[in-house]
Short mmCIF file of C-alpha atoms in Angstrom, two decimals:
data_model
loop_
_atom_site.label_atom_id
_atom_site.label_comp_id
_atom_site.label_asym_id
_atom_site.label_seq_id
_atom_site.Cartn_x
_atom_site.Cartn_y
_atom_site.Cartn_z
CA MET A 1 -11.14 30.77 -12.74
CA VAL A 2 -12.68 28.40 -10.26
CA VAL A 3 -12.52 29.73 -6.92
CA ILE A 4 -12.12 26.83 -4.27
CA PRO A 5 -14.12 27.28 -0.85
CA VAL A 6 -11.88 27.91 2.27
CA GLN A 7 -13.29 24.84 3.70
CA GLN A 8 -12.76 22.66 0.86
CA ARG A 9 -9.26 23.79 0.70
CA ASP A 10 -8.51 23.14 4.43
CA ASN A 11 -10.37 19.80 4.02
CA VAL A 12 -7.84 18.84 1.00
CA SER A 13 -4.98 20.11 3.13
CA ASN A 14 -5.70 18.22 5.97
CA TYR A 15 -6.01 14.91 3.66
CA GLN A 16 -2.57 15.79 2.17
CA SER A 17 -1.07 16.04 5.54
CA LEU A 18 -2.50 12.68 6.63
CA ARG A 19 -1.35 11.32 3.54
CA SER A 20 2.16 12.66 4.21
CA LEU A 21 2.35 10.90 7.51
CA PHE A 22 1.79 7.69 5.71
CA GLU A 23 4.07 8.26 2.69
CA LYS A 24 7.05 9.84 4.33
CA ASN A 25 7.17 9.26 8.33
CA ILE A 26 7.13 5.36 7.99
CA THR A 27 10.50 4.03 6.45
CA VAL A 28 11.84 0.92 5.34
CA ASN A 29 13.45 0.53 8.27
CA SER A 30 10.22 -0.57 9.83
CA ILE A 31 10.30 -3.63 8.30
CA SER A 32 13.93 -4.47 7.89
CA GLU A 33 15.78 -7.18 9.41
CA VAL A 34 19.69 -7.17 10.39
CA LEU A 35 21.87 -8.57 7.61
CA ALA A 36 23.72 -11.72 8.85
CA THR A 37 26.63 -12.25 7.41
CA CYS A 38 29.53 -14.70 6.79
CA ASN A 39 32.99 -14.30 5.46
CA VAL A 40 34.44 -14.97 2.02
CA SER A 41 36.47 -17.92 2.84
CA ASP A 42 33.82 -19.81 5.06
CA ASP A 43 32.46 -23.15 3.95
CA ALA A 44 29.50 -22.56 1.61
CA GLN A 45 28.05 -25.93 2.84
CA GLN A 46 28.18 -25.32 6.31
CA ILE A 47 27.15 -21.62 5.82
CA ARG A 48 24.09 -23.44 3.84
CA ASP A 49 23.24 -25.44 6.80
CA GLN A 50 23.26 -22.32 9.16
CA MET A 51 20.62 -20.58 6.76
CA VAL A 52 18.50 -23.49 6.84
CA PHE A 53 18.63 -23.71 10.24
CA LYS A 54 17.98 -20.18 10.78
CA ASP A 55 15.50 -19.90 8.03
CA TYR A 56 17.63 -17.68 6.09
CA ASP A 57 17.31 -17.23 2.35
CA VAL A 58 20.20 -14.71 2.24
CA ILE A 59 22.97 -13.39 4.18
CA GLY A 60 25.73 -10.81 3.45
CA VAL A 61 29.62 -11.73 2.76
CA GLU A 62 32.10 -9.88 4.36
CA GLU A 63 36.12 -9.43 3.54
CA ASN A 64 38.15 -7.26 5.64
CA GLY A 65 35.48 -6.26 7.97
CA MET A 66 33.08 -5.05 5.06
CA VAL A 67 29.95 -6.57 3.55
CA ILE A 68 31.05 -6.77 -0.41
CA GLY A 69 28.09 -8.80 -1.70
CA TYR A 70 25.74 -11.64 -0.60
CA VAL A 71 25.04 -15.32 -1.30
CA LEU A 72 21.79 -17.10 -1.57
CA ARG A 73 20.99 -20.21 0.35
CA ASP A 74 19.78 -22.40 -2.59
CA ASP A 75 22.81 -21.65 -4.62
CA LEU A 76 25.42 -22.82 -2.07
CA GLY A 77 27.36 -25.87 -2.40
CA GLU A 78 30.85 -27.20 -2.37
CA GLY A 79 33.68 -24.44 -1.98
CA THR A 80 33.91 -21.37 -0.31
CA CYS A 81 31.21 -18.45 -0.19
CA LYS A 82 33.49 -16.38 -2.37
CA GLU A 83 32.60 -18.81 -5.39
CA TYR A 84 28.70 -17.95 -4.81
CA ILE A 85 29.04 -14.20 -4.01
CA TYR A 86 26.74 -11.85 -5.91
CA SER A 87 27.77 -8.09 -6.14
CA PHE A 88 25.18 -5.64 -5.05
CA SER A 89 23.46 -3.76 -7.83
CA PRO A 90 22.17 -0.36 -7.86
CA PRO A 91 18.58 -1.44 -7.83
CA GLU A 92 19.02 -3.34 -4.68
CA LEU A 93 20.41 -0.58 -2.66
CA VAL A 94 18.07 1.78 -0.69
CA SER A 95 18.86 4.33 1.94
CA ASP A 96 17.50 3.70 5.44
CA SER A 97 15.15 6.68 5.24
CA THR A 98 13.44 5.61 2.06
CA PRO A 99 9.72 5.89 2.54
CA LEU A 100 7.73 2.61 3.06
CA LEU A 101 5.54 3.38 0.13
CA GLN A 102 7.99 4.24 -2.05
CA THR A 103 9.93 0.63 -1.09
CA LEU A 104 6.81 -1.02 -2.30
CA PHE A 105 7.32 0.33 -5.79
CA ILE A 106 11.02 -0.38 -5.96
CA PHE A 107 10.11 -3.87 -5.26
CA LYS A 108 8.70 -4.28 -8.60
CA ASN A 109 12.01 -4.57 -10.01
CA THR A 110 13.68 -6.79 -7.25
CA GLU A 111 13.03 -9.55 -5.09
CA ARG A 112 15.29 -8.12 -2.09
CA LEU A 113 16.55 -4.86 -0.89
CA PHE A 114 19.75 -4.02 1.03
CA ILE A 115 19.69 -0.92 3.25
CA ILE A 116 22.61 1.41 3.66
CA GLU A 117 23.09 3.32 6.91
CA GLY A 118 26.03 5.98 6.56
CA ASN A 119 28.08 3.95 4.48
CA ARG A 120 27.62 0.62 5.22
CA ILE A 121 25.07 -2.10 4.35
CA THR A 122 23.50 -3.47 7.38
CA LYS A 123 19.86 -4.77 6.64
CA VAL A 124 17.70 -6.67 4.18
CA VAL A 125 14.26 -6.55 3.20
CA THR A 126 12.44 -9.41 1.32
CA LEU A 127 8.89 -10.20 -0.10
CA ALA A 128 8.22 -11.95 3.00
CA ASP A 129 8.77 -8.51 5.07
CA LEU A 130 6.08 -7.31 3.16
CA GLN A 131 3.44 -9.28 5.15
CA LYS A 132 4.55 -7.32 8.58
CA PRO A 133 2.46 -5.00 10.50
CA PRO A 134 3.76 -1.69 9.39
CA ILE A 135 2.96 -2.69 5.53
CA ARG A 136 -0.40 -3.48 6.56
CA MET A 137 -1.02 0.07 8.72
CA LEU A 138 0.19 1.91 5.44
CA LEU A 139 -1.77 -0.01 3.18
CA PHE A 140 -4.86 0.31 5.09
CA GLY A 141 -4.25 3.92 5.59
CA VAL A 142 -3.82 4.53 1.75
CA ILE A 143 -7.15 2.82 1.51
CA SER A 144 -8.73 4.93 4.13
CA LEU A 145 -7.78 7.92 2.50
CA VAL A 146 -9.57 6.86 -0.69
CA GLU A 147 -12.59 6.34 1.56
CA MET A 148 -12.02 10.04 3.27
CA HIS A 149 -11.68 11.66 -0.15
CA LEU A 150 -14.92 10.24 -1.68
CA TYR A 151 -16.82 10.79 1.08
CA ARG A 152 -15.81 14.69 0.88
CA ILE A 153 -16.28 14.92 -2.79
CA ILE A 154 -19.50 13.11 -2.57
CA SER A 155 -20.89 15.47 0.25
CA GLU A 156 -19.80 18.34 -1.93
CA TYR A 157 -20.68 17.15 -5.38
CA PHE A 158 -24.11 15.90 -4.44
CA PRO A 159 -26.21 18.47 -2.25
CA GLU A 160 -29.09 17.51 -0.15
CA ASP A 161 -28.51 13.49 -0.62
CA SER A 162 -28.83 13.60 -4.24
CA TRP A 163 -26.27 10.96 -4.70
CA LYS A 164 -29.29 8.55 -3.81
CA ASN A 165 -30.17 8.73 -7.54
CA HIS A 166 -27.03 6.34 -8.10
CA LEU A 167 -27.96 3.62 -5.46
CA THR A 168 -30.68 0.87 -5.29
CA ALA A 169 -33.58 1.16 -2.63
CA LYS A 170 -31.76 -1.45 -0.69
CA ARG A 171 -28.54 -0.07 -0.61
CA ILE A 172 -30.02 3.38 0.78
CA GLN A 173 -31.95 1.53 3.35
CA LEU A 174 -28.80 -0.11 4.84
CA ALA A 175 -27.33 3.39 4.80
CA GLU A 176 -30.26 4.81 6.52
CA GLU A 177 -30.38 1.79 9.07
CA LEU A 178 -26.84 2.42 10.06
CA PHE A 179 -27.54 6.18 10.27
CA LEU A 180 -30.47 5.74 12.86
CA GLN A 181 -27.96 3.24 14.90
CA ARG A 182 -25.18 5.84 14.97
CA LYS A 183 -27.57 8.91 15.54
CA ALA A 184 -29.02 6.92 18.65
CA ARG A 185 -25.49 6.93 19.94
CA ASN A 186 -25.65 10.82 19.75
CA GLU A 187 -22.89 10.87 16.72
CA ALA A 188 -22.96 13.88 14.86
CA ILE A 189 -23.26 12.45 11.45
CA GLN A 190 -24.86 12.81 7.97
CA LEU A 191 -26.51 10.05 6.08
CA SER A 192 -23.56 10.15 3.47
CA ASP A 193 -21.31 9.36 6.50
CA CYS A 194 -23.14 5.77 6.26
CA LEU A 195 -22.25 4.74 2.79
CA GLN A 196 -19.92 1.71 2.26
CA LEU A 197 -16.97 1.75 -0.11
CA CYS A 198 -18.89 -0.18 -2.43
CA ASP A 199 -21.93 2.63 -2.42
CA LYS A 200 -19.26 5.27 -2.86
CA ARG A 201 -17.93 3.55 -5.64
CA ASP A 202 -21.04 3.03 -7.65
CA ILE A 203 -22.11 6.72 -6.93
CA VAL A 204 -18.89 8.15 -8.47
CA LEU A 205 -18.78 5.65 -11.41
CA ASN A 206 -22.54 6.52 -12.52
CA GLU A 207 -21.60 10.27 -12.45
CA GLN A 208 -19.75 10.51 -16.00
CA PRO A 209 -18.65 14.00 -15.31
CA LEU A 210 -17.05 13.22 -11.79
CA ARG A 211 -15.92 9.90 -13.24
CA GLU A 212 -13.96 11.53 -15.83
CA ARG A 213 -12.68 14.38 -13.29
CA LEU A 214 -11.28 11.56 -11.20
CA GLY A 215 -9.24 10.04 -14.44
CA ILE A 216 -11.35 6.93 -14.34
CA GLU A 217 -11.29 5.73 -18.15
CA SER A 218 -14.61 3.79 -18.01
CA LYS A 219 -17.15 2.17 -15.72
CA SER A 220 -15.74 -1.14 -16.15
CA LYS A 221 -11.92 -0.17 -15.53
CA GLY A 222 -13.33 1.85 -12.33
CA LYS A 223 -15.24 -1.75 -11.33
CA ASP A 224 -12.23 -3.40 -11.76
CA PHE A 225 -10.02 -0.71 -9.60
CA PHE A 226 -12.43 -0.84 -6.70
CA LYS A 227 -12.80 -4.66 -6.58
CA LYS A 228 -9.34 -4.98 -6.33
CA LEU A 229 -9.04 -2.34 -3.69
CA GLU A 230 -11.75 -4.12 -1.55
CA ILE A 231 -9.98 -7.29 -1.94
CA LEU A 232 -6.80 -5.70 -0.58
CA ARG A 233 -8.88 -4.20 2.05
CA ASN A 234 -10.47 -7.32 3.04
CA ASN A 235 -7.18 -9.42 3.22
CA LEU A 236 -5.77 -6.42 5.60
CA ALA A 237 -8.97 -6.41 7.94
CA HIS A 238 -8.50 -10.46 8.19
CA SER A 239 -5.03 -10.62 8.22
CA GLN A 240 -4.87 -12.72 5.15
CA ASP A 241 -1.66 -12.91 2.89
CA LEU A 242 -1.32 -9.58 0.79
CA ASN A 243 -1.08 -11.64 -2.36
CA THR A 244 -3.54 -14.26 -2.02
CA GLN A 245 -5.19 -13.62 -4.93
CA ASN A 246 -2.73 -11.51 -6.92
CA SER A 247 0.73 -11.45 -7.45
CA TRP A 248 3.14 -9.24 -5.73
CA ASN A 249 3.50 -7.14 -9.05
CA GLU A 250 -0.25 -6.84 -9.21
CA MET A 251 -0.44 -5.49 -5.81
CA PHE A 252 2.21 -2.90 -6.48
CA SER A 253 0.22 -1.73 -9.68
CA LEU A 254 -2.92 -1.41 -7.78
CA ILE A 255 -0.76 0.84 -5.15
CA GLU A 256 0.34 2.85 -7.73
CA GLN A 257 -3.11 3.13 -9.57
CA THR A 258 -4.60 4.29 -5.94
CA GLU A 259 -1.94 6.93 -5.76
CA LYS A 260 -2.81 8.12 -8.95
CA PHE A 261 -6.21 8.07 -8.20
CA LEU A 262 -5.65 10.02 -4.89
CA GLU A 263 -3.69 12.55 -6.59
CA GLU A 264 -6.89 13.13 -8.89
CA CYS A 265 -9.02 13.40 -5.86
CA GLU A 266 -7.07 16.10 -4.25
CA LYS A 267 -7.39 18.26 -7.37
CA ILE A 268 -11.31 18.24 -6.74
#
């Protein structure tokens, strides 16, 4: 039986608490918009003109004071809205308390989500809403957790800076220069605190037993994963579109991979 030191257990517990903050306390409501509505008997072309003016892609359709479905702007033509109505399907409906991270995974199978508050459908979320600050905060937080876990694992796995064996002299020099700068500011740090994500990546990928414990099948797959993670982090840091170089589904898959990776980190 492996005995995990108390400090290590506490560290993992702290990371799990921080992870819980991102995963459970930020909900889909933070990126939702109030669902505008029309009546089933409204003229479809007039409603389309209003949607173009207000830049709505979708609005709800009411009958007898209840939202019973929705229409899409590009569908609307002659006749009434009733002729163009879509019924809500189960994959499109979520509770207002649904965690934001879970919302990302749900979007793998739909282009929009409608939010239920009580017994009423009141709000909507589209792919465009995934560019909003709460999503960026969530994703940056998840990536930060990856870096925190890697720092913890490297510090515990490589005593006396033995991780240097996996880096080039130039990368070590850059870390040492940053270390001296931060020490001059009286920051209580270790040299491993000054490693960049690319350094942590190389250390982990070059140590086969550690790589296997983290569930990384091969160096090439590990490099691909971390490269995509770095691109996403850079897009977040520079306020770029989150799917600039990848489709939304590829980004959703990346976040799923990251979640699995964090689960493996928490086991160490």
